[in-house]
Short mmCIF file of C-alpha atoms and ligand atoms in Angstrom, two decimals:
data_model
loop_
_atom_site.label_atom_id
_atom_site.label_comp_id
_atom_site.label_asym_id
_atom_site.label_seq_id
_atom_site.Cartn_x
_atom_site.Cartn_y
_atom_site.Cartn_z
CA UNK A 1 0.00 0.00 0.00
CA UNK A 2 1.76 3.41 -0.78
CA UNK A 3 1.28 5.89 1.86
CA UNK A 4 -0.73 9.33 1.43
CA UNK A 5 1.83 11.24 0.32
CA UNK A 6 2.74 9.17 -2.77
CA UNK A 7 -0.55 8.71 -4.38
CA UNK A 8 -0.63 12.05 -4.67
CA UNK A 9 2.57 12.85 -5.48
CA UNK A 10 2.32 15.79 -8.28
CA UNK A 11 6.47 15.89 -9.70
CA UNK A 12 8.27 19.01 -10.17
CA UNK A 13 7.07 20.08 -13.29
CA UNK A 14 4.30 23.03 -12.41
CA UNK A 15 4.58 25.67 -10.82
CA UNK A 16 0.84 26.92 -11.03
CA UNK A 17 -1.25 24.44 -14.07
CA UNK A 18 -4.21 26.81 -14.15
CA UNK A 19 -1.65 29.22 -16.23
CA UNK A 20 -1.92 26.36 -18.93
CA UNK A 21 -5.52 24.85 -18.13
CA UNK A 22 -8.43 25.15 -20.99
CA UNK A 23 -11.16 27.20 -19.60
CA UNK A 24 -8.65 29.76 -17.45
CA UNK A 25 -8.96 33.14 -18.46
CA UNK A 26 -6.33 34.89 -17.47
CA UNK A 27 -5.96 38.98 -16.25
CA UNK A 28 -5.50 41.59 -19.36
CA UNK A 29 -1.98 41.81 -18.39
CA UNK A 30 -1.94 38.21 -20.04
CA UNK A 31 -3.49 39.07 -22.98
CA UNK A 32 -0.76 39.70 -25.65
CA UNK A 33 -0.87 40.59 -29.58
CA UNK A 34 -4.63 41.77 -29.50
CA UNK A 35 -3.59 45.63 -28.15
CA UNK A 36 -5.83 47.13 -31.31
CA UNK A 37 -8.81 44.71 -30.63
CA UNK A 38 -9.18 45.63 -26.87
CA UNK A 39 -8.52 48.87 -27.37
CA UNK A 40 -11.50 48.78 -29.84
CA UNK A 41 -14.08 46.51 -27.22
CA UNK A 42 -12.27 49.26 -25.10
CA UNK A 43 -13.88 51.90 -26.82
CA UNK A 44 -17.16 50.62 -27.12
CA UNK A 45 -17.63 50.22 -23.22
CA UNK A 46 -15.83 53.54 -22.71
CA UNK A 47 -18.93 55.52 -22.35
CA UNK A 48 -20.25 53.08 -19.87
CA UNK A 49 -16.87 53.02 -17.35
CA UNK A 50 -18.52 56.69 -17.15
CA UNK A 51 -22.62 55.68 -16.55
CA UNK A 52 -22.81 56.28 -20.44
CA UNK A 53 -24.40 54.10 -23.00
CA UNK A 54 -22.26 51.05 -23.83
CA UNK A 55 -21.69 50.62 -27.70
CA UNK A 56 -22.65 47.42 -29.38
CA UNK A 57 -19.93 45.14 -30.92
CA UNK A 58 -19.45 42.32 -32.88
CA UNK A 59 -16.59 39.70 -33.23
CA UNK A 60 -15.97 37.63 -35.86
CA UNK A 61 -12.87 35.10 -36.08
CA UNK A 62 -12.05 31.37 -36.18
CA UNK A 63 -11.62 29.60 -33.05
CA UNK A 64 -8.98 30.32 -30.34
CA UNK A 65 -8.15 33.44 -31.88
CA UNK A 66 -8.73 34.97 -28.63
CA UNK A 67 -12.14 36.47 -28.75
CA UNK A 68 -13.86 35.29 -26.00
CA UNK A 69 -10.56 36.14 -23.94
CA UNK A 70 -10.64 39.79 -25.10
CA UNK A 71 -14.51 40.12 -24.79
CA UNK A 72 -14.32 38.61 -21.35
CA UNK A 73 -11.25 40.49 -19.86
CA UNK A 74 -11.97 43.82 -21.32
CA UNK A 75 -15.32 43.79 -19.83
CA UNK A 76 -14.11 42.57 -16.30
CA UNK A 77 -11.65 45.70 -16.71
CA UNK A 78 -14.56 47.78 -17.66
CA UNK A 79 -16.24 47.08 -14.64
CA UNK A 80 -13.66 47.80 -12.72
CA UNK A 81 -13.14 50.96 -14.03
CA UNK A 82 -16.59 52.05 -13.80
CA UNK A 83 -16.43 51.44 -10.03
CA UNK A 84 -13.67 53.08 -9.20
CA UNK A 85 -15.19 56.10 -10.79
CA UNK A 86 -18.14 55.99 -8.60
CA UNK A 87 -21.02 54.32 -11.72
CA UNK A 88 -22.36 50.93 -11.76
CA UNK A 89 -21.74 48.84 -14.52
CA UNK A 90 -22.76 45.24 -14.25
CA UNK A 91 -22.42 42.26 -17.11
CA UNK A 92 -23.42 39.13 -17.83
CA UNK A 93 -21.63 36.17 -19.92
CA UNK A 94 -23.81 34.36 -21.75
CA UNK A 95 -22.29 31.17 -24.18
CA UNK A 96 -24.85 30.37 -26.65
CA UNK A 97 -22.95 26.97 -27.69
CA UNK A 98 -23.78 25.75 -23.90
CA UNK A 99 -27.77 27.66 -23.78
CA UNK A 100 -29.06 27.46 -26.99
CA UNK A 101 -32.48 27.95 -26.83
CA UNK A 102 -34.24 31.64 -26.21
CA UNK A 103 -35.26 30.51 -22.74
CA UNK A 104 -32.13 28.68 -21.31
CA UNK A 105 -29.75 31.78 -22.71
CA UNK A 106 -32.23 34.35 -21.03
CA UNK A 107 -31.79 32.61 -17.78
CA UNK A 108 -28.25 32.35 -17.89
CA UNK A 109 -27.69 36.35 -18.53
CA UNK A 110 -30.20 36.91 -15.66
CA UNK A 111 -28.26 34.39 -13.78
CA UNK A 112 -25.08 35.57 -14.40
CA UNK A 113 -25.75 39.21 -13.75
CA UNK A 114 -26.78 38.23 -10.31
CA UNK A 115 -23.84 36.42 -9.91
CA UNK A 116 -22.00 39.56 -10.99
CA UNK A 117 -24.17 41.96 -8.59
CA UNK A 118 -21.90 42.88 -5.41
CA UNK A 119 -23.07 40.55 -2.48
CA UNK A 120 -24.81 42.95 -0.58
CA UNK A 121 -27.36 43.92 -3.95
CA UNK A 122 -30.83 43.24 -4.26
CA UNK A 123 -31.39 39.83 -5.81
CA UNK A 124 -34.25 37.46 -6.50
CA UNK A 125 -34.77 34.25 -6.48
CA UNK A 126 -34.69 33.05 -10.07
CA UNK A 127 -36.59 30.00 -10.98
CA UNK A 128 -34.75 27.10 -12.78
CA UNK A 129 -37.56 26.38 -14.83
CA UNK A 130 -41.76 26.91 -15.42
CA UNK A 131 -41.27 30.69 -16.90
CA UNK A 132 -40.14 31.21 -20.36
CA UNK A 133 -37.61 33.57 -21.95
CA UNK A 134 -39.78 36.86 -21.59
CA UNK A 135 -39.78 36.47 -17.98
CA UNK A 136 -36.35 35.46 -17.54
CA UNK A 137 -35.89 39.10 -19.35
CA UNK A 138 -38.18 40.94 -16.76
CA UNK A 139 -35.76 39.42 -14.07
CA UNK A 140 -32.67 41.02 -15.77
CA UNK A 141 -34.91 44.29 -16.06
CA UNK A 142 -36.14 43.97 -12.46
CA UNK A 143 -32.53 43.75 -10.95
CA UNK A 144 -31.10 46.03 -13.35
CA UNK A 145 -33.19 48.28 -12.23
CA UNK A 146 -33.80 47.74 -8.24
CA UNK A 147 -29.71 47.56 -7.81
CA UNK A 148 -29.86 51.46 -9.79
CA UNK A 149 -27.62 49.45 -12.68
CA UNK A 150 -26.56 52.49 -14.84
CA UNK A 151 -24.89 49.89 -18.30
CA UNK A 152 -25.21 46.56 -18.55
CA UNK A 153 -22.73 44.39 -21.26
CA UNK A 154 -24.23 41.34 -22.37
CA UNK A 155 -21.61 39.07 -23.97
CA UNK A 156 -23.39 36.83 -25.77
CA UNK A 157 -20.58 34.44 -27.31
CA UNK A 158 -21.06 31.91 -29.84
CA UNK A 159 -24.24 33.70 -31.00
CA UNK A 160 -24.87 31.81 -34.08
CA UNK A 161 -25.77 28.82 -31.56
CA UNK A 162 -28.36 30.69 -30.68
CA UNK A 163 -31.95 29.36 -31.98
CA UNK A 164 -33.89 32.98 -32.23
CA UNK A 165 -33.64 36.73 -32.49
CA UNK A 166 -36.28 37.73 -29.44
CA UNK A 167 -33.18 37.91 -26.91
CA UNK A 168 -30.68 40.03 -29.31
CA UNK A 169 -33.92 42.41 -30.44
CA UNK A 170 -35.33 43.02 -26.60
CA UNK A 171 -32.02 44.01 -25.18
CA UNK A 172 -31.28 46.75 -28.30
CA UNK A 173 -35.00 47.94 -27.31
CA UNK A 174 -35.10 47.57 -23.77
CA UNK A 175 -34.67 50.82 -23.09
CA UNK A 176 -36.46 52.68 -25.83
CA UNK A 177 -39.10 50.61 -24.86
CA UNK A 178 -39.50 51.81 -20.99
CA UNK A 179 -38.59 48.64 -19.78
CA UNK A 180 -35.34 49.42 -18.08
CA UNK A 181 -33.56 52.83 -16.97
CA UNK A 182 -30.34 51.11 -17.39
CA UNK A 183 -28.65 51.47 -20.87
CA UNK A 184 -27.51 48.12 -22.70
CA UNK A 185 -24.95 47.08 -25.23
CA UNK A 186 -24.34 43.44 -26.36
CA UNK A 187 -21.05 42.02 -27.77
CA UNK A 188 -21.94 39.19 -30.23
CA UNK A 189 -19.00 36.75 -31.32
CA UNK A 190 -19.36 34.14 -34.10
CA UNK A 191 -16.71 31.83 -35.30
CA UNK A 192 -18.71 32.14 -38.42
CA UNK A 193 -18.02 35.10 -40.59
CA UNK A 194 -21.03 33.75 -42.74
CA UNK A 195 -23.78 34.07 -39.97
CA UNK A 196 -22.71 38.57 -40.81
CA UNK A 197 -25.15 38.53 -43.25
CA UNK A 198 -27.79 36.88 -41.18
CA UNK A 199 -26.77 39.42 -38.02
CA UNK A 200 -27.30 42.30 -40.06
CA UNK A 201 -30.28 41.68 -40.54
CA UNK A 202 -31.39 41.10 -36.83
CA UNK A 203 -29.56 44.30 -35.65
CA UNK A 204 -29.98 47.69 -36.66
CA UNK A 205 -27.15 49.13 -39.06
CA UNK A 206 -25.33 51.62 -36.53
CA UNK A 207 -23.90 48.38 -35.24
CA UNK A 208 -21.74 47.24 -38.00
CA UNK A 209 -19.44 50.60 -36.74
CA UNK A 210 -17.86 48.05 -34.19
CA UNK A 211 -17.35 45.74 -36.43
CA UNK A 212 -14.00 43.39 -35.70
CA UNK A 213 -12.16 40.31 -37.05
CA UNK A 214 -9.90 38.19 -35.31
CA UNK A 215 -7.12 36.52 -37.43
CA UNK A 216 -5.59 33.50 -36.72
CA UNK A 217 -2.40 33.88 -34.36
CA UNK A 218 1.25 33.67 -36.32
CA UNK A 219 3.95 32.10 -34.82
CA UNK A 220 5.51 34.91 -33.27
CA UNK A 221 2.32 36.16 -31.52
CA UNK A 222 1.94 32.73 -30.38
CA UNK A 223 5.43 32.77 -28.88
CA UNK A 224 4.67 35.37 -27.23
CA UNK A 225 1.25 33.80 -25.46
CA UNK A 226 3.18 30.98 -24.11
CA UNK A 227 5.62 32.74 -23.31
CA UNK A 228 3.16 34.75 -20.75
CA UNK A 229 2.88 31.31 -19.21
CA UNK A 230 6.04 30.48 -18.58
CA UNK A 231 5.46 30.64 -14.43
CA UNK A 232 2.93 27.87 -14.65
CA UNK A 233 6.23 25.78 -14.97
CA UNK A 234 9.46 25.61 -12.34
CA UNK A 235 12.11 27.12 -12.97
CA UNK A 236 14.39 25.77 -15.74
CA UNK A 237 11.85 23.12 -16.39
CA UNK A 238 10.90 24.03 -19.88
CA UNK A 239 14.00 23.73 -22.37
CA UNK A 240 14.60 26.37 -24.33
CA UNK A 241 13.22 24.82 -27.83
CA UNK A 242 9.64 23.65 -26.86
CA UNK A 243 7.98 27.01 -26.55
CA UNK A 244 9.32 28.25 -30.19
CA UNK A 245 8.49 24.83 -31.67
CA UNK A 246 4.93 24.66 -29.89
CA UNK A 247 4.28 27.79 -31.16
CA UNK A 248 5.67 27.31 -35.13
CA UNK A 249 4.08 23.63 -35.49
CA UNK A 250 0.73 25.96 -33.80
CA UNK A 251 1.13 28.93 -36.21
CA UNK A 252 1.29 26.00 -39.07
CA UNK A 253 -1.77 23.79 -38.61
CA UNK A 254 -4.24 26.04 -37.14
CA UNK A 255 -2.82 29.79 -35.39
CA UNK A 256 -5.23 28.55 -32.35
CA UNK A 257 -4.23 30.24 -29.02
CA UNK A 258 -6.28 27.24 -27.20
CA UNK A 259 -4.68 24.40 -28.82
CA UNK A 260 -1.34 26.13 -28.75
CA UNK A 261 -1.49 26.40 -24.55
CA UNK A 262 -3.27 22.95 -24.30
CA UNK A 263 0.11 21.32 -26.57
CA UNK A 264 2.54 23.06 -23.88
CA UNK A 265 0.03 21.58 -20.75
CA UNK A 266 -0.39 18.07 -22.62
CA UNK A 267 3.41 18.32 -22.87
CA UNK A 268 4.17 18.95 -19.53
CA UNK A 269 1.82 16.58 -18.45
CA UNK A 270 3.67 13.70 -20.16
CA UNK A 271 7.00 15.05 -18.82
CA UNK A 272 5.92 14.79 -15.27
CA UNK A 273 3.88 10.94 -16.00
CA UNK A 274 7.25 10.16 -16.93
CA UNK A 275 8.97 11.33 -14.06
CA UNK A 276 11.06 13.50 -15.98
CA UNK A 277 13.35 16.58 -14.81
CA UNK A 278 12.38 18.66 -18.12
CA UNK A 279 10.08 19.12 -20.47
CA UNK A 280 11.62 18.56 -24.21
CA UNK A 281 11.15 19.20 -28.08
CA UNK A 282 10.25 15.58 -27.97
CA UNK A 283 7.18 15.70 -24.89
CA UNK A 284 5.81 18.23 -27.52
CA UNK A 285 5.67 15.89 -30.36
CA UNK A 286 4.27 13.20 -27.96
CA UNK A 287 1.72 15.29 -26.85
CA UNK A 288 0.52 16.50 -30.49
CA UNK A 289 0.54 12.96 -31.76
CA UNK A 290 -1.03 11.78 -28.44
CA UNK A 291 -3.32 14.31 -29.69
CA UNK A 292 -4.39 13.27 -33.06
CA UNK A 293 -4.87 9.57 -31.72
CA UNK A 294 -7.28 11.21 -29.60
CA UNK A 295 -9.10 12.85 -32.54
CA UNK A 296 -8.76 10.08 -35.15
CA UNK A 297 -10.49 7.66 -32.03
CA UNK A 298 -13.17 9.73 -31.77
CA UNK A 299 -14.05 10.24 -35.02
CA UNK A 300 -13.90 6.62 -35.51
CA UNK A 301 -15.79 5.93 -32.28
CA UNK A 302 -19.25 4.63 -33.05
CA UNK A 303 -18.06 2.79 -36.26
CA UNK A 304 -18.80 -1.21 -36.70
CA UNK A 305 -15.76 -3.51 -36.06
CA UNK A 306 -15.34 -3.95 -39.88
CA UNK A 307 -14.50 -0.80 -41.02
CA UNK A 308 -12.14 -0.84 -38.23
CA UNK A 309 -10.71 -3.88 -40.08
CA UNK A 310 -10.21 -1.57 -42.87
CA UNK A 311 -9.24 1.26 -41.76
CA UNK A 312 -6.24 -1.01 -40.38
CA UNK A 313 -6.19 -2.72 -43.59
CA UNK A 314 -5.38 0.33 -45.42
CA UNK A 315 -2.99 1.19 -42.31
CA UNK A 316 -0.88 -1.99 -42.78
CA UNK A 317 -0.72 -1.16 -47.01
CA UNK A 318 0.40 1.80 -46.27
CA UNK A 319 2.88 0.99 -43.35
CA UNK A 320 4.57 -1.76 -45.86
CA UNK A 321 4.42 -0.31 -49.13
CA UNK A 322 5.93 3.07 -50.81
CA UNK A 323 3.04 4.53 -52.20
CA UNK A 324 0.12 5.97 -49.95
CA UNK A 325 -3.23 4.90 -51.93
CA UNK A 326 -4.47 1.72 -52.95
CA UNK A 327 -6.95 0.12 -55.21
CA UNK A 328 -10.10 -1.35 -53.77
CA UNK A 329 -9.18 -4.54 -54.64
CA UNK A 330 -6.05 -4.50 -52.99
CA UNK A 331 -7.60 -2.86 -49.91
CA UNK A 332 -10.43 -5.69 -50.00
CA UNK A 333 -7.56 -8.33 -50.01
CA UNK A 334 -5.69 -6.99 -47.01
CA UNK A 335 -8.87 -6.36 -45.54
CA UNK A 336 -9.83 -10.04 -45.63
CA UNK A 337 -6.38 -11.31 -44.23
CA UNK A 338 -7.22 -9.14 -40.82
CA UNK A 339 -10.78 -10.19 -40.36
CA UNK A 340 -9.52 -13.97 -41.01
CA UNK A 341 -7.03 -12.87 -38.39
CA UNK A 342 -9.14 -11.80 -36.22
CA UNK A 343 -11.58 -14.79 -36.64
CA UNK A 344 -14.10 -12.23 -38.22
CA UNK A 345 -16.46 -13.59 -41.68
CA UNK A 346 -15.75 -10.91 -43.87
CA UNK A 347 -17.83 -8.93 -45.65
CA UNK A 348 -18.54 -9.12 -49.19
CA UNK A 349 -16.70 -6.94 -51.58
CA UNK A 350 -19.38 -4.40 -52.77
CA UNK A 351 -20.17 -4.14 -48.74
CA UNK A 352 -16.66 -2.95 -48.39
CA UNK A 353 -16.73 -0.79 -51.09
CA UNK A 354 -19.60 0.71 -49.98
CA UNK A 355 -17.96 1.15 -46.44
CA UNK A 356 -14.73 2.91 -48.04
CA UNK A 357 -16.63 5.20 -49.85
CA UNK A 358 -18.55 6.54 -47.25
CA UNK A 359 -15.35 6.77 -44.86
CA UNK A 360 -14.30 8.99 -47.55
CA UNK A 361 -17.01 10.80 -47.02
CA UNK A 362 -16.73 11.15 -43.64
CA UNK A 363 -13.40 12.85 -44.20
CA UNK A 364 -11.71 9.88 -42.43
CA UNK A 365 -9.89 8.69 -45.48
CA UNK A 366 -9.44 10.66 -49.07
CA UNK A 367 -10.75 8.97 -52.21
CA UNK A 368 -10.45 9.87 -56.13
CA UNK A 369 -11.13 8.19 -59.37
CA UNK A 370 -8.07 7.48 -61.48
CA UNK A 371 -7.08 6.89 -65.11
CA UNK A 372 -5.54 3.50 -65.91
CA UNK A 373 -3.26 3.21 -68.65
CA UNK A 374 -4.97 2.45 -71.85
CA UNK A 375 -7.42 -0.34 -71.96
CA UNK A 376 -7.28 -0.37 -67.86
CA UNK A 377 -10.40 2.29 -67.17
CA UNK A 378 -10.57 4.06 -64.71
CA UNK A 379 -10.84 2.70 -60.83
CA UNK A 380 -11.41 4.12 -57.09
CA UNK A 381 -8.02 4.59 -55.12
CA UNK A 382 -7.76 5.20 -51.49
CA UNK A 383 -5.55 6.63 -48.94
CA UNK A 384 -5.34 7.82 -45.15
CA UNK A 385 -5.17 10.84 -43.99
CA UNK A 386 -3.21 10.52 -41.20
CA UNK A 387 -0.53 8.69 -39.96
CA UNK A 388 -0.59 4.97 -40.32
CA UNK A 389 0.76 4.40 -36.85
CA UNK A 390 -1.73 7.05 -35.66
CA UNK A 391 -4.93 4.80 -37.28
CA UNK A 392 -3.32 2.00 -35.61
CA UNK A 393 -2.84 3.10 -32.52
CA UNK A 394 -6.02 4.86 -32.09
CA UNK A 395 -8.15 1.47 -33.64
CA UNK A 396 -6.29 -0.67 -31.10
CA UNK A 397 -6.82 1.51 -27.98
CA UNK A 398 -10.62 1.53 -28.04
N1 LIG B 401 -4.11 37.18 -27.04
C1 LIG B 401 -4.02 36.18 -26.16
N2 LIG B 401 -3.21 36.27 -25.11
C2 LIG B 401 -3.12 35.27 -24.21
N3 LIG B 401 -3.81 34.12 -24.29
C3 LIG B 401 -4.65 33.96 -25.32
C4 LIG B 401 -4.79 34.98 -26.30
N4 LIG B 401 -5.68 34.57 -27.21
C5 LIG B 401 -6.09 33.35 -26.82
N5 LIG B 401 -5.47 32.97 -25.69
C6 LIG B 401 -5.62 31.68 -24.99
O1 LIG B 401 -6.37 30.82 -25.83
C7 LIG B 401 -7.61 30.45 -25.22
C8 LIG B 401 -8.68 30.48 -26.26
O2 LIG B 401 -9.01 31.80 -26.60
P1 LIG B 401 -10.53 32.22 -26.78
O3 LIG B 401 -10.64 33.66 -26.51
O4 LIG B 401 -11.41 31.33 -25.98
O5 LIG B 401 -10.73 31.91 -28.33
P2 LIG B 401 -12.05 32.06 -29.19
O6 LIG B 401 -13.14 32.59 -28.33
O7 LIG B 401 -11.66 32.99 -30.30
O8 LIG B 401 -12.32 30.66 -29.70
C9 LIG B 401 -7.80 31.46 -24.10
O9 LIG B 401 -8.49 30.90 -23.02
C10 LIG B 401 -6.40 31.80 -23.71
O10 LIG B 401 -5.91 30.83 -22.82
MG1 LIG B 402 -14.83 31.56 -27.84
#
C-alpha cells in the first residue's frame, strides 16, 4: 500500500497548471498581440466606465483566436473601471454553444448578472424552470433596475448557436421601450463570418461601426502567449526549444491560441507521468501525436468492427508499401487477411466498397477516381489521412 503522500505525489514540473488549463482566463496583463482589438471593445464600453451608453460590438474570427478572452477580460476591466469612478456597470456572460435555446440563454444572462451583482445587492430568487424567456428578461430588467444598474454588457458568445432573435432584439429595445432605466450594449461573437449577413439583418445598421475580425495567431504572436505562461512551470523546467516549436508547429496547422497552450500543458503533463526533470522538443511531439490519436479515435468511435478492419487494412498497405493509396481490390484483399485474423467472416466486396466510400465521405480517409493506362479504365483509389501508426494506434486503444 503506498502511503498518502505518494498517491498524490504531483512531480516538479508546475509551478501553477491553471496558467496552462483550458477554460482559465487569465488577467489583461496576459493578454498579448490583441492591443488594437481591446482597445476597440475598449472603446465601445468607454462611455459606460462613465454611466454612459455602452456601444454594441461584434466579433468575428475562427476559433482560439482569442475572442472570447478579449470580450471577457476587457469587460471585467470595464467594470472595474466604472467602479472606481463611482457608476455601476454590471455584465453578464452568456455562451450560446452551452444555452441554446431563447429561454435557457435568457436565464443564464439573468443568472449571471446576479452572480455579478456585489453581495450585498438586491437579488431574486430566479426559478430554474416553469417561466419562459420573456420572464427570464423581466428578471434582468427587475434587478437592473432595483440595484440602480446604470450599463449593462451582455456578452453573448457563440451567437450563431443561438436558436432565435427575441433575446438580441429586446435588449437593443429595452430601453427605448421603458422597460429598463439602465442602458444596454451586447457584444456578439461568431466563429462564423457567414452568420454577418444573417446578423445584419437582426440588428440595426449603426452596429456594423464596431465591427472586428480576429485573425488567426502567427507564430511569433503565439510565442509570445506561451511565453506569458512560462510561471505555470518551475524554474528551468521548460527547455529552451519547446515554446518556439509549440508555437511554429501551432502557427502551421491552425494559429489557435487554445490548442497552442493545451500542446505546452499536454506536454508537460507527459514530462511529469514520466517522471522526468524537463520538459523537451520531444514531450511536444508526444503530446501533439497523443493528440491526433485522440481525434482520429473519436471520429472513428461509433463505427462497426469492420471498417475498423479496414481502416487497419489500409494502415498496414500503407505501413509496408511506398506509395500511400491503394486500389479497392487490394484494400479488400488486405482487408480479408485481418478479419480472417481476427476470426471475423468478412464482408462481401461491394459491402466494403460501400464502407470505403462513405469513410471517404466522412473525411476519415481521401478517395479519387483514377485513369488506368490504356485499356485499364478508370478505378477508385484510397488513402489515409493521417498517420498509419496514428490509425493503428487509435483502432487498437478503443
Ligand atoms: N491574445 C491572447 N493572449 C493570451 N492568451 C490567449 C490569447 N488569445 C487566446 N489565448 C488563450 O487561448 C484560449 C482560447 O481563446 P478564446 O478567446 O477562448 O478563443 P475564441 O473565443 O476565439 O475561440 C484562451 O483561453 C487563452 O488561454
Ligand atoms: Mg470563444
Amino acid at each position: 500500500m503506498p502511503d498518502a503522500d505518494s498517491i498524490f505525489e504531483t512531480g516538479d514540473i508546475f509551478a501553477d497548471r491553471e496558467l496552462v488549463r483550458v477554460g482559465h482566463v487569465p488577467e489583461l496583463d496576459r493578454v498579448v498581440g490583441r492591443d488594437d482589438e481591446v482597445k476597440a471593445v475598449g472603446g465601445a464600453l468607454g462611455p459606460a466606465t462613465e454611466g454612459g451608453p455602452p456601444e454594441t460590438t461584434i466579433i468575428y474570427g475562427k476559433t482560439g483566436t482569442g475572442k472570447s478572452l478579449v470580450a471577457r477580460c476587457v469587460t471585467r476591466e470595464a467594470h472595474r473601471t466604472a467602479t472606481e469612478n463611482g457608476y455601476s456597470l454590471q455584465y453578464a456572460y452568456v455562451d450560446c454553444s452551452d444555452y441554446q435555446t431563447e429561454t435557457q440563454a435568457s436565464r443564464e444572462m439573468a443568472r449571471g448578472l446576479q452572480t455579478n451583482l456585489h453581495e450585498d445587492a438586491v437579488t431574486e430568487n430566479i426559478p430554474r424552470k416553469g417561466i419562459g424567456a420573456p420572464d427570464y428578461r423581466d428578471i434582468t430588467w427587475e434587478l437592473l433596475d432595483q440595484n440602480d444598474v446604470q450599463s449593462f454588457v451582455v456578452i453573448l458568445d457563440e451567437i450563431d448557436k443561438l436558436d432565435g432573435e427575441d433575446l438580441l432584439r429586446s435588449l437593443s429595445r429595452a430601453r427605448e421601450s421603458g422597460k429598463s432605466e439602465a442602458f444596454i450594449g451586447v457584444i456578439c461573437i461568431s466563429n462564423k463570418i457567414a452568420y454577418r449577413d444573417r446578423l445584419n439583418e437582426r440588428v440595426d445598421s449603426s452596429l456594423q461601426d464596431n465591427e472586428l475580425v480576429f485573425d488567426p495567431y502567427d507564430a511569433d504572436q503565439l510565442r509570445n502567449i506561451l511565453d506569458h505562461r512560462r510561471d505555470a512551470f518551475e524554474d528551468g523546467v521548460l527547455e529552451d526549444g519547446v515554446i518556439p516549436k509549440t508555437a511554429a508547429l501551432a502557427a502551421r496547422e491552425h494559429g489557435d491560441a487554445r490548442k497552442a497552450v493545451d500542446t505546452l500543458y499536454e506536454a508537460g503533463r507527459l514530462a511529469e507521468k514520466e517522471g522526468a526533470a524537463t520538459v523537451t522538443e520531444a514531450h511536444v511531439d508526444d503530446a501533439l501525436r497523443q493528440a491526433e490519436i485522440n481525434r482520429f479515435q473519436k471520429l472513428v468511435s461509433g463505427q462497426p468492427p469492420h471498417v475498423k478492419y479496414i481502416l487497419r487494412a489500409l494502415a498496414l498497405l500503407t505501413e509496408s508499401n511506398d506509395q500511400t493509396a491503394f486500389r479497392t481490390a487490394e484494400v479488400y484483399e488486405a482487408y480479408q487477411r485481418v478479419a480472417e485474423r481476427l476470426d471475423a467472416d468478412p464482408l462481401s466486396y461491394d459491402r466494403v466498397q460501400r464502407l470505403l466510400n462513405e469513410q471517404a465521405f466522412l473525411g476519415i480517409t481521401e478517395s479519387e477516381y483514377t485513369g488506368g493506362g490504356p485499356g485499364e479504365g478508370s478505378y477508385r483509389i484510397h488513402r489515409l489521412l493521417r498517420d498509419a501508426d496514428v490509425v493503428v494506434e487509435a483502432i487498437d486503444g478503443q
